[in-house]
CSV table of N, CA, C and O in Angstrom, one decimal:
chain,number,residue,atom,x,y,z
F,1,MET,N,20.8,10.1,70.0
F,1,MET,CA,21.3,9.5,68.8
F,1,MET,C,20.7,8.1,68.7
F,1,MET,O,20.8,7.3,69.6
F,2,VAL,N,20.2,7.8,67.5
F,2,VAL,CA,19.7,6.5,67.3
F,2,VAL,C,20.8,5.6,66.7
F,2,VAL,O,21.5,5.9,65.8
F,3,HIS,N,20.9,4.4,67.2
F,3,HIS,CA,21.9,3.4,66.8
F,3,HIS,C,21.2,2.3,66.0
F,3,HIS,O,20.3,1.7,66.5
F,4,HIS,N,21.7,2.2,64.8
F,4,HIS,CA,21.1,1.1,63.9
F,4,HIS,C,22.3,0.2,63.5
F,4,HIS,O,23.4,0.7,63.1
F,5,SER,N,22.1,-1.0,63.6
F,5,SER,CA,23.2,-2.0,63.2
F,5,SER,C,22.8,-2.6,61.8
F,5,SER,O,21.9,-3.4,61.8
F,6,LEU,N,23.4,-2.1,60.8
F,6,LEU,CA,23.1,-2.7,59.4
F,6,LEU,C,24.3,-3.2,58.8
F,6,LEU,O,25.4,-2.7,59.0
F,7,ASP,N,24.2,-4.3,58.0
F,7,ASP,CA,25.3,-4.8,57.3
F,7,ASP,C,25.4,-4.2,55.9
F,7,ASP,O,24.5,-3.5,55.5
F,8,GLN,N,26.5,-4.5,55.2
F,8,GLN,CA,26.7,-4.0,53.9
F,8,GLN,C,25.6,-4.3,52.9
F,8,GLN,O,25.2,-3.5,52.1
F,9,GLN,N,25.0,-5.5,53.0
F,9,GLN,CA,23.9,-5.9,52.1
F,9,GLN,C,22.7,-5.1,52.3
F,9,GLN,O,22.0,-4.6,51.4
F,10,GLU,N,22.4,-4.8,53.6
F,10,GLU,CA,21.2,-4.0,54.0
F,10,GLU,C,21.4,-2.6,53.5
F,10,GLU,O,20.4,-2.0,53.0
F,11,LEU,N,22.6,-2.0,53.7
F,11,LEU,CA,22.8,-0.7,53.2
F,11,LEU,C,22.7,-0.6,51.7
F,11,LEU,O,22.2,0.4,51.2
F,12,LYS,N,23.2,-1.6,51.0
F,12,LYS,CA,23.1,-1.6,49.5
F,12,LYS,C,21.7,-1.6,49.1
F,12,LYS,O,21.3,-0.9,48.2
F,13,LYS,N,20.9,-2.4,49.7
F,13,LYS,CA,19.4,-2.5,49.4
F,13,LYS,C,18.7,-1.1,49.7
F,13,LYS,O,18.0,-0.7,48.8
F,14,ILE,N,19.0,-0.5,50.8
F,14,ILE,CA,18.4,0.8,51.1
F,14,ILE,C,18.8,1.8,50.0
F,14,ILE,O,18.0,2.6,49.6
F,15,LYS,N,20.1,1.8,49.6
F,15,LYS,CA,20.6,2.8,48.6
F,15,LYS,C,19.9,2.5,47.3
F,15,LYS,O,19.4,3.5,46.7
F,16,GLN,N,19.7,1.3,46.9
F,16,GLN,CA,19.0,1.0,45.7
F,16,GLN,C,17.5,1.4,45.7
F,16,GLN,O,17.0,2.0,44.8
F,17,GLU,N,16.9,1.2,46.9
F,17,GLU,CA,15.5,1.6,47.0
F,17,GLU,C,15.3,3.1,47.0
F,17,GLU,O,14.4,3.7,46.3
F,18,LEU,N,16.2,3.9,47.6
F,18,LEU,CA,16.2,5.3,47.6
F,18,LEU,C,16.4,5.9,46.1
F,18,LEU,O,15.7,6.7,45.7
F,19,THR,N,17.4,5.3,45.5
F,19,THR,CA,17.7,5.7,44.1
F,19,THR,C,16.4,5.4,43.2
F,19,THR,O,16.1,6.3,42.4
F,20,GLN,N,15.8,4.3,43.3
F,20,GLN,CA,14.6,4.0,42.5
F,20,GLN,C,13.5,5.0,42.8
F,20,GLN,O,12.8,5.4,41.9
F,21,GLU,N,13.3,5.3,44.1
F,21,GLU,CA,12.2,6.3,44.5
F,21,GLU,C,12.5,7.7,43.8
F,21,GLU,O,11.6,8.3,43.3
F,22,PHE,N,13.7,8.1,43.8
F,22,PHE,CA,14.1,9.4,43.2
F,22,PHE,C,13.8,9.3,41.7
F,22,PHE,O,13.4,10.3,41.1
F,23,GLN,N,14.1,8.2,41.1
F,23,GLN,CA,13.9,8.0,39.6
F,23,GLN,C,12.4,8.1,39.3
F,23,GLN,O,12.0,8.4,38.2
F,24,LYS,N,11.5,7.7,40.2
F,24,LYS,CA,10.1,7.7,40.0
F,24,LYS,C,9.5,9.1,40.0
F,24,LYS,O,8.4,9.4,39.5
F,25,LEU,N,10.2,10.1,40.6
F,25,LEU,CA,9.6,11.4,40.7
F,25,LEU,C,9.5,12.1,39.3
F,25,LEU,O,10.3,12.0,38.5
F,26,ASP,N,8.3,12.7,39.1
F,26,ASP,CA,8.0,13.3,37.9
F,26,ASP,C,8.3,14.8,38.0
F,26,ASP,O,7.5,15.6,38.6
F,27,MET,N,9.5,15.2,37.6
F,27,MET,CA,9.9,16.6,37.7
F,27,MET,C,10.2,17.2,36.4
F,27,MET,O,10.6,16.5,35.4
F,28,PRO,N,10.0,18.5,36.3
F,28,PRO,CA,10.3,19.2,35.0
F,28,PRO,C,11.8,19.4,34.7
F,28,PRO,O,12.1,20.0,33.7
F,29,TYR,N,12.6,18.8,35.5
F,29,TYR,CA,14.1,18.9,35.3
F,29,TYR,C,14.7,17.6,35.7
F,29,TYR,O,14.1,16.7,36.3
F,30,SER,N,16.0,17.4,35.3
F,30,SER,CA,16.7,16.2,35.6
F,30,SER,C,17.3,16.2,37.0
F,30,SER,O,17.8,17.2,37.5
F,31,LEU,N,17.2,15.1,37.6
F,31,LEU,CA,17.7,15.0,39.0
F,31,LEU,C,18.4,13.7,39.1
F,31,LEU,O,18.0,12.6,38.7
F,32,THR,N,19.6,13.7,39.6
F,32,THR,CA,20.4,12.5,39.9
F,32,THR,C,20.7,12.5,41.4
F,32,THR,O,20.7,13.5,42.1
F,33,VAL,N,21.0,11.3,41.8
F,33,VAL,CA,21.2,11.0,43.3
F,33,VAL,C,22.5,10.2,43.4
F,33,VAL,O,22.6,9.2,42.7
F,34,SER,N,23.4,10.6,44.2
F,34,SER,CA,24.6,9.8,44.5
F,34,SER,C,24.6,9.6,46.0
F,34,SER,O,24.5,10.5,46.8
F,35,ILE,N,24.7,8.3,46.4
F,35,ILE,CA,24.6,7.9,47.8
F,35,ILE,C,25.9,7.1,48.1
F,35,ILE,O,26.1,6.1,47.5
F,36,GLY,N,26.6,7.6,49.1
F,36,GLY,CA,27.7,6.8,49.6
F,36,GLY,C,27.4,6.2,51.0
F,36,GLY,O,26.7,6.9,51.8
F,37,TYR,N,27.9,5.1,51.2
F,37,TYR,CA,27.7,4.4,52.5
F,37,TYR,C,28.9,3.7,52.9
F,37,TYR,O,29.8,3.3,52.1
F,38,SER,N,29.0,3.4,54.2
F,38,SER,CA,30.1,2.7,54.8
F,38,SER,C,29.7,1.9,56.0
F,38,SER,O,28.7,2.4,56.7
F,39,CYS,N,30.3,0.9,56.3
F,39,CYS,CA,30.0,0.1,57.6
F,39,CYS,C,31.3,0.1,58.4
F,39,CYS,O,32.4,0.1,57.9
F,40,GLY,N,31.1,0.2,59.7
F,40,GLY,CA,32.2,0.1,60.6
F,40,GLY,C,31.8,0.2,62.0
F,40,GLY,O,30.7,0.7,62.3
F,41,ASN,N,32.6,-0.2,62.9
F,41,ASN,CA,32.4,-0.1,64.4
F,41,ASN,C,33.0,1.3,64.8
F,41,ASN,O,34.2,1.5,64.6
F,42,VAL,N,32.2,2.1,65.3
F,42,VAL,CA,32.6,3.5,65.6
F,42,VAL,C,32.8,3.7,67.1
F,42,VAL,O,31.8,3.7,67.8
F,43,TYR,N,34.0,3.7,67.5
F,43,TYR,CA,34.3,3.8,68.9
F,43,TYR,C,35.1,5.0,69.3
F,43,TYR,O,35.2,5.4,70.5
F,44,SER,N,35.6,5.7,68.3
F,44,SER,CA,36.4,6.9,68.6
F,44,SER,C,36.2,7.9,67.5
F,44,SER,O,35.7,7.6,66.4
F,45,GLU,N,36.6,9.1,67.7
F,45,GLU,CA,36.5,10.1,66.7
F,45,GLU,C,37.3,9.8,65.4
F,45,GLU,O,36.9,10.0,64.3
F,46,GLU,N,38.4,9.1,65.6
F,46,GLU,CA,39.3,8.7,64.5
F,46,GLU,C,38.5,7.7,63.6
F,46,GLU,O,38.5,7.7,62.4
F,47,THR,N,37.8,6.7,64.2
F,47,THR,CA,37.1,5.7,63.4
F,47,THR,C,35.9,6.3,62.8
F,47,THR,O,35.5,5.9,61.7
F,48,ILE,N,35.3,7.3,63.4
F,48,ILE,CA,34.2,8.0,62.8
F,48,ILE,C,34.6,8.7,61.5
F,48,ILE,O,34.0,8.6,60.5
F,49,LYS,N,35.8,9.4,61.6
F,49,LYS,CA,36.3,10.0,60.4
F,49,LYS,C,36.6,9.0,59.3
F,49,LYS,O,36.3,9.3,58.1
F,50,LYS,N,37.1,7.9,59.6
F,50,LYS,CA,37.4,6.9,58.6
F,50,LYS,C,36.2,6.4,57.9
F,50,LYS,O,36.1,6.2,56.7
F,51,VAL,N,35.1,6.1,58.7
F,51,VAL,CA,33.8,5.7,58.2
F,51,VAL,C,33.3,6.7,57.2
F,51,VAL,O,32.8,6.4,56.1
F,52,PHE,N,33.3,8.0,57.6
F,52,PHE,CA,32.8,9.1,56.8
F,52,PHE,C,33.6,9.2,55.5
F,52,PHE,O,33.1,9.5,54.4
F,53,GLN,N,34.9,9.1,55.6
F,53,GLN,CA,35.8,9.2,54.5
F,53,GLN,C,35.5,8.0,53.5
F,53,GLN,O,35.5,8.3,52.3
F,54,GLU,N,35.3,6.8,54.0
F,54,GLU,CA,34.9,5.7,53.1
F,54,GLU,C,33.6,5.9,52.4
F,54,GLU,O,33.4,5.7,51.2
F,55,ALA,N,32.6,6.5,53.2
F,55,ALA,CA,31.3,6.7,52.6
F,55,ALA,C,31.4,7.8,51.5
F,55,ALA,O,30.8,7.7,50.4
F,56,ASP,N,32.2,8.8,51.8
F,56,ASP,CA,32.4,9.9,50.8
F,56,ASP,C,33.1,9.3,49.5
F,56,ASP,O,32.7,9.6,48.4
F,57,LYS,N,34.1,8.5,49.7
F,57,LYS,CA,34.8,7.9,48.6
F,57,LYS,C,33.8,7.0,47.8
F,57,LYS,O,33.8,7.1,46.5
F,58,ASN,N,32.9,6.3,48.4
F,58,ASN,CA,32.0,5.4,47.7
F,58,ASN,C,30.9,6.3,47.0
F,58,ASN,O,30.5,5.9,45.9
F,59,MET,N,30.6,7.4,47.5
F,59,MET,CA,29.7,8.3,46.8
F,59,MET,C,30.3,8.8,45.5
F,59,MET,O,29.6,8.8,44.5
F,60,TYR,N,31.5,9.2,45.5
F,60,TYR,CA,32.2,9.7,44.3
F,60,TYR,C,32.4,8.5,43.3
F,60,TYR,O,32.4,8.8,42.1
F,61,LYS,N,32.6,7.3,43.8
F,61,LYS,CA,32.6,6.1,42.8
F,61,LYS,C,31.3,6.0,42.1
F,61,LYS,O,31.3,5.7,40.9
F,62,GLN,N,30.2,6.2,42.8
F,62,GLN,CA,28.9,6.1,42.2
F,62,GLN,C,28.7,7.2,41.1
F,62,GLN,O,28.1,6.9,40.1
F,63,LYS,N,29.2,8.4,41.4
F,63,LYS,CA,29.0,9.5,40.5
F,63,LYS,C,29.7,9.2,39.1
F,63,LYS,O,29.3,9.7,38.1
F,64,ASN,N,30.8,8.5,39.2
F,64,ASN,CA,31.6,8.2,37.9
F,64,ASN,C,31.1,7.0,37.3
F,64,ASN,O,30.7,6.3,36.8
């Protein structure tokens, strides 16, 4: 497992760059991308679940 330490600003920038790259694709159909992210210190299974739940919640916020 690779461990990367990114802060909220870095994650937001990566999300924006990925979204822009998807928008550049020339496809014969419409494509949308929703990306959820979260930051946290993950030391236990419970905190892993909380980080994933927050990322999932953030993804659905972006969809709406």
